[in-house]
GROMACS .gro file of C-alpha atoms in nm:
model
  240
    1MET     CA    1   7.007  10.813  11.679
    2GLY     CA    2   7.303  10.649  11.642
    3LEU     CA    3   7.210  10.463  11.935
    4LEU     CA    4   6.891  10.449  11.904
    5LEU     CA    5   6.958  10.254  11.573
    6ILE     CA    6   7.189  10.030  11.775
    7LEU     CA    7   6.904   9.922  12.031
    8SER     CA    8   6.668   9.873  11.784
    9ILE     CA    9   6.929   9.632  11.564
   10GLY     CA   10   7.017   9.488  11.882
   11LEU     CA   11   6.658   9.393  12.013
   12VAL     CA   12   6.649   9.239  11.652
   13ALA     CA   13   6.932   9.061  11.689
   14GLY     CA   14   6.867   8.932  12.012
   15VAL     CA   15   6.560   8.783  11.870
   16VAL     CA   16   6.758   8.595  11.590
   17SER     CA   17   7.007   8.484  11.817
   18GLY     CA   18   6.745   8.359  12.027
   19ILE     CA   19   6.598   8.126  11.783
   20ILE     CA   20   6.933   8.023  11.581
   21GLY     CA   21   7.170   8.034  11.920
   22THR     CA   22   7.407   8.285  11.694
   23GLY     CA   23   7.389   8.549  11.476
   24SER     CA   24   7.390   8.869  11.730
   25SER     CA   25   7.664   8.980  11.666
   26ILE     CA   26   7.760   8.903  11.287
   27MET     CA   27   7.450   9.185  11.231
   28LEU     CA   28   7.536   9.413  11.573
   29VAL     CA   29   7.935   9.476  11.433
   30PRO     CA   30   7.914   9.605  11.146
   31VAL     CA   31   7.680   9.895  11.288
   32LEU     CA   32   7.913   9.965  11.577
   33ALA     CA   33   8.231  10.028  11.382
   34TYR     CA   34   8.063  10.243  11.177
   35VAL     CA   35   7.890  10.432  11.465
   36TYR     CA   36   8.220  10.376  11.745
   37GLY     CA   37   8.509  10.221  11.511
   38PRO     CA   38   8.602   9.916  11.530
   39LYS     CA   39   8.789   9.941  11.749
   40GLU     CA   40   8.574  10.019  12.052
   41ALA     CA   41   8.320   9.800  11.853
   42ILE     CA   42   8.439   9.487  11.980
   43PRO     CA   43   8.510   9.544  12.326
   44ILE     CA   44   8.134   9.698  12.368
   45MET     CA   45   8.045   9.365  12.163
   46ALA     CA   46   8.208   9.159  12.382
   47VAL     CA   47   7.999   9.295  12.675
   48ALA     CA   48   7.677   9.278  12.520
   49ALA     CA   49   7.779   8.934  12.394
   50VAL     CA   50   7.820   8.850  12.845
   51MET     CA   51   7.455   8.959  12.855
   52ALA     CA   52   7.361   8.823  12.576
   53ASN     CA   53   7.507   8.400  12.653
   54LEU     CA   54   7.366   8.469  13.008
   55SER     CA   55   7.012   8.523  12.891
   56ARG     CA   56   7.016   8.210  12.660
   57ILE     CA   57   7.143   7.992  12.962
   58LEU     CA   58   6.885   8.104  13.174
   59ALA     CA   59   6.648   8.101  12.889
   60TRP     CA   60   6.738   7.679  12.834
   61TRP     CA   61   6.918   7.580  13.219
   62ARG     CA   62   6.790   7.284  13.241
   63GLU     CA   63   6.917   7.166  12.878
   64VAL     CA   64   7.263   7.283  12.917
   65ASP     CA   65   7.544   6.993  12.881
   66TRP     CA   66   7.776   7.104  13.132
   67ARG     CA   67   8.065   6.843  13.042
   68ALA     CA   68   8.068   6.994  12.711
   69VAL     CA   69   8.126   7.349  12.804
   70ALA     CA   70   8.399   7.236  13.071
   71ALA     CA   71   8.554   7.071  12.802
   72TYR     CA   72   8.550   7.367  12.524
   73ALA     CA   73   8.600   7.656  12.800
   74ALA     CA   74   8.899   7.428  12.936
   75THR     CA   75   9.132   7.556  12.637
   76GLY     CA   76   8.957   7.875  12.516
   77ILE     CA   77   8.945   8.086  12.798
   78PRO     CA   78   9.305   8.095  12.783
   79ALA     CA   79   9.339   8.139  12.407
   80ALA     CA   80   9.071   8.369  12.422
   81MET     CA   81   9.322   8.614  12.633
   82LEU     CA   82   9.570   8.558  12.445
   83GLY     CA   83   9.365   8.658  12.091
   84ALA     CA   84   9.230   8.988  12.293
   85ARG     CA   85   9.576   9.086  12.356
   86THR     CA   86   9.715   9.033  12.008
   87MET     CA   87   9.358   9.288  11.872
   88LEU     CA   88   9.454   9.541  12.100
   89VAL     CA   89   9.821   9.614  11.872
   90LEU     CA   90   9.602   9.539  11.514
   91PRO     CA   91   9.600   9.822  11.336
   92PRO     CA   92   9.145   9.956  11.302
   93ARG     CA   93   9.153   9.868  10.952
   94ALA     CA   94   9.293   9.562  10.971
   95VAL     CA   95   9.040   9.445  11.211
   96ASP     CA   96   8.793   9.531  11.004
   97LEU     CA   97   8.907   9.347  10.703
   98ALA     CA   98   8.986   9.048  10.935
   99ILE     CA   99   8.624   9.020  11.098
  100GLY     CA  100   8.445   9.040  10.725
  101ALA     CA  101   8.694   8.786  10.564
  102PHE     CA  102   8.663   8.539  10.868
  103LEU     CA  103   8.231   8.624  10.834
  104LEU     CA  104   8.251   8.551  10.446
  105ALA     CA  105   8.470   8.304  10.453
  106MET     CA  106   8.236   8.098  10.733
  107ILE     CA  107   7.969   8.076  10.465
  108PRO     CA  108   8.167   7.787  10.292
  109GLY     CA  109   8.342   7.681  10.609
  110ARG     CA  110   8.080   7.547  10.829
  111ARG     CA  111   7.926   7.362  10.536
  112TRP     CA  112   8.207   7.232  10.491
  113LEU     CA  113   8.263   7.184  10.865
  114ALA     CA  114   7.935   7.009  10.907
  115ASP     CA  115   7.953   6.780  10.679
  116ARG     CA  116   8.284   6.620  10.794
  117LEU     CA  117   8.220   6.619  11.190
  118VAL     CA  118   8.013   6.256  11.215
  119ARG     CA  119   7.987   6.263  11.585
  120VAL     CA  120   8.229   6.493  11.759
  121GLN     CA  121   8.374   6.376  12.137
  122LEU     CA  122   8.504   6.579  12.436
  123PRO     CA  123   8.883   6.603  12.329
  124HIS     CA  124   8.755   6.758  11.996
  125LEU     CA  125   8.528   7.050  12.200
  126ALA     CA  126   8.836   7.104  12.358
  127VAL     CA  127   9.060   7.102  12.029
  128ALA     CA  128   8.758   7.360  11.896
  129GLY     CA  129   8.767   7.567  12.207
  130ALA     CA  130   9.110   7.672  12.187
  131VAL     CA  131   9.092   7.751  11.806
  132ILE     CA  132   8.754   7.954  11.833
  133GLY     CA  133   8.890   8.124  12.160
  134PHE     CA  134   9.207   8.259  12.044
  135LEU     CA  135   8.988   8.342  11.679
  136THR     CA  136   8.668   8.512  11.905
  137GLY     CA  137   8.999   8.698  12.123
  138ILE     CA  138   9.071   8.897  11.783
  139VAL     CA  139   8.714   8.893  11.618
  140ALA     CA  140   8.397   9.017  11.722
  141SER     CA  141   8.249   8.719  11.690
  142THR     CA  142   8.309   8.347  11.600
  143GLY     CA  143   7.930   8.221  11.689
  144PRO     CA  144   7.909   8.037  11.290
  145ALA     CA  145   8.257   7.844  11.396
  146SER     CA  146   8.092   7.695  11.723
  147VAL     CA  147   7.746   7.590  11.528
  148PRO     CA  148   7.881   7.252  11.364
  149VAL     CA  149   8.106   7.170  11.673
  150PHE     CA  150   7.771   7.159  11.869
  151ILE     CA  151   7.578   6.992  11.679
  152GLY     CA  152   7.845   6.729  11.596
  153TYR     CA  153   7.842   6.636  11.929
  154GLY     CA  154   7.476   6.562  11.902
  155LEU     CA  155   7.287   6.879  12.058
  156THR     CA  156   6.992   7.054  11.929
  157LYS     CA  157   6.716   7.293  11.957
  158GLY     CA  158   6.756   7.400  12.310
  159ALA     CA  159   7.002   7.167  12.405
  160PHE     CA  160   7.239   7.329  12.152
  161ILE     CA  161   7.122   7.672  12.213
  162GLY     CA  162   7.191   7.640  12.621
  163THR     CA  163   7.551   7.469  12.571
  164GLU     CA  164   7.665   7.686  12.289
  165ALA     CA  165   7.576   8.030  12.536
  166ALA     CA  166   7.771   7.871  12.855
  167ALA     CA  167   8.060   7.778  12.663
  168SER     CA  168   8.047   8.123  12.451
  169LEU     CA  169   8.016   8.260  12.826
  170ALA     CA  170   8.350   8.177  12.970
  171ILE     CA  171   8.488   8.280  12.662
  172TYR     CA  172   8.346   8.641  12.607
  173LEU     CA  173   8.331   8.685  12.987
  174THR     CA  174   8.767   8.609  12.933
  175LYS     CA  175   8.784   8.874  12.677
  176THR     CA  176   8.583   9.120  12.893
  177LEU     CA  177   8.801   9.088  13.133
  178THR     CA  178   9.139   9.082  12.940
  179PHE     CA  179   8.948   9.485  12.812
  180GLN     CA  180   8.872   9.559  13.132
  181GLY     CA  181   9.247   9.496  13.257
  182THR     CA  182   9.486   9.626  12.945
  183GLY     CA  183   9.243  10.006  12.940
  184ALA     CA  184   9.056   9.922  12.626
  185LEU     CA  185   8.707   9.915  12.838
  186PRO     CA  186   8.670  10.268  12.972
  187VAL     CA  187   8.357  10.331  13.164
  188ALA     CA  188   8.126  10.505  12.840
  189VAL     CA  189   8.220  10.215  12.604
  190PHE     CA  190   8.145   9.946  12.932
  191VAL     CA  191   7.801  10.130  12.960
  192ARG     CA  192   7.709  10.147  12.590
  193GLY     CA  193   7.758   9.761  12.576
  194LEU     CA  194   7.522   9.730  12.917
  195ALA     CA  195   7.251   9.888  12.674
  196VAL     CA  196   7.327   9.677  12.390
  197GLY     CA  197   7.349   9.375  12.633
  198ALA     CA  198   6.983   9.449  12.729
  199ALA     CA  199   6.882   9.443  12.383
  200LEU     CA  200   6.993   9.152  12.323
  201MET     CA  201   6.874   8.997  12.637
  202VAL     CA  202   6.473   9.124  12.590
  203GLY     CA  203   6.557   8.939  12.210
  204ALA     CA  204   6.646   8.659  12.342
  205PHE     CA  205   6.366   8.594  12.565
  206VAL     CA  206   6.110   8.694  12.335
  207ALA     CA  207   6.287   8.442  12.058
  208LYS     CA  208   6.202   8.099  12.286
  209PRO     CA  209   5.828   8.022  12.218
  210PHE     CA  210   5.993   7.976  11.786
  211VAL     CA  211   6.312   7.755  11.864
  212LEU     CA  212   6.084   7.410  11.841
  213ARG     CA  213   5.911   7.530  11.501
  214LEU     CA  214   6.243   7.681  11.335
  215ALA     CA  215   6.373   7.403  11.045
  216PRO     CA  216   6.711   7.345  10.894
  217GLU     CA  217   6.702   7.457  10.643
  218THR     CA  218   6.543   7.808  10.764
  219PHE     CA  219   6.846   7.820  10.960
  220ARG     CA  220   7.098   7.771  10.725
  221PHE     CA  221   6.932   8.016  10.478
  222MET     CA  222   6.956   8.301  10.788
  223MET     CA  223   7.298   8.220  10.927
  224ASP     CA  224   7.461   8.202  10.554
  225GLY     CA  225   7.306   8.563  10.432
  226LEU     CA  226   7.357   8.750  10.791
  227LEU     CA  227   7.705   8.621  10.756
  228ALA     CA  228   7.685   8.733  10.353
  229ILE     CA  229   7.609   9.092  10.469
  230SER     CA  230   7.798   9.154  10.785
  231GLY     CA  231   8.132   9.037  10.647
  232THR     CA  232   8.095   9.233  10.293
  233CYS     CA  233   7.999   9.587  10.520
  234LEU     CA  234   8.308   9.518  10.700
  235VAL     CA  235   8.518   9.466  10.399
  236TRP     CA  236   8.409   9.755  10.229
  237ASN     CA  237   8.532   9.954  10.544
  238GLY     CA  238   8.788   9.823  10.581
  239LEU     CA  239   8.880   9.903  10.222
  240GLY     CA  240   8.712  10.237  10.253
   0.00000   0.00000   0.00000
């Protein structure tokens, strides 16, 4: 029953993230943490995120800005490796609290960043990649943090979704390989990640026709709602 629930939510999360470019981890991590525990939830989500980002790249391949991807990934890859190793030594409740607090902080934080990022250049993307890459290594997802960065670079709709997915793919692939190298990704966890990732991939392709019709205000409303619900659930689990 737990796996069926996760796959059902994964399909919905795939549709949502396929429309707004992020959000799948925000929806899934609380459920994965409840069913499997926070220490196992993060490696599962790392595998699933690789597949989800790959599907968004395939859906928007022609619009990906590869220069932006390279600038972001050049610093994000080593930072994600360091963050993943840091996460493995943290106690499970601390991981829950860290993820939940981060998601809640991103509600005002995302708006603050969006108001101040007038025009992002490639060097700014490199700095953002280092910071967000390290945080992504520790928590399950920092997708909302990268949203204003790539939008500030001038990307919208399909170009934003595809480019952000390609940059994130580099980070999550590094994170997954780091977990594999440290023994934190046994076969059972890897298979669960593949199952969740498959649901996300289906949802991403279902979502493509809706992207061009999504209003900016609807995007902001959906993102803040996801952050509030998921962040609150994780903090509750961490304090329980």
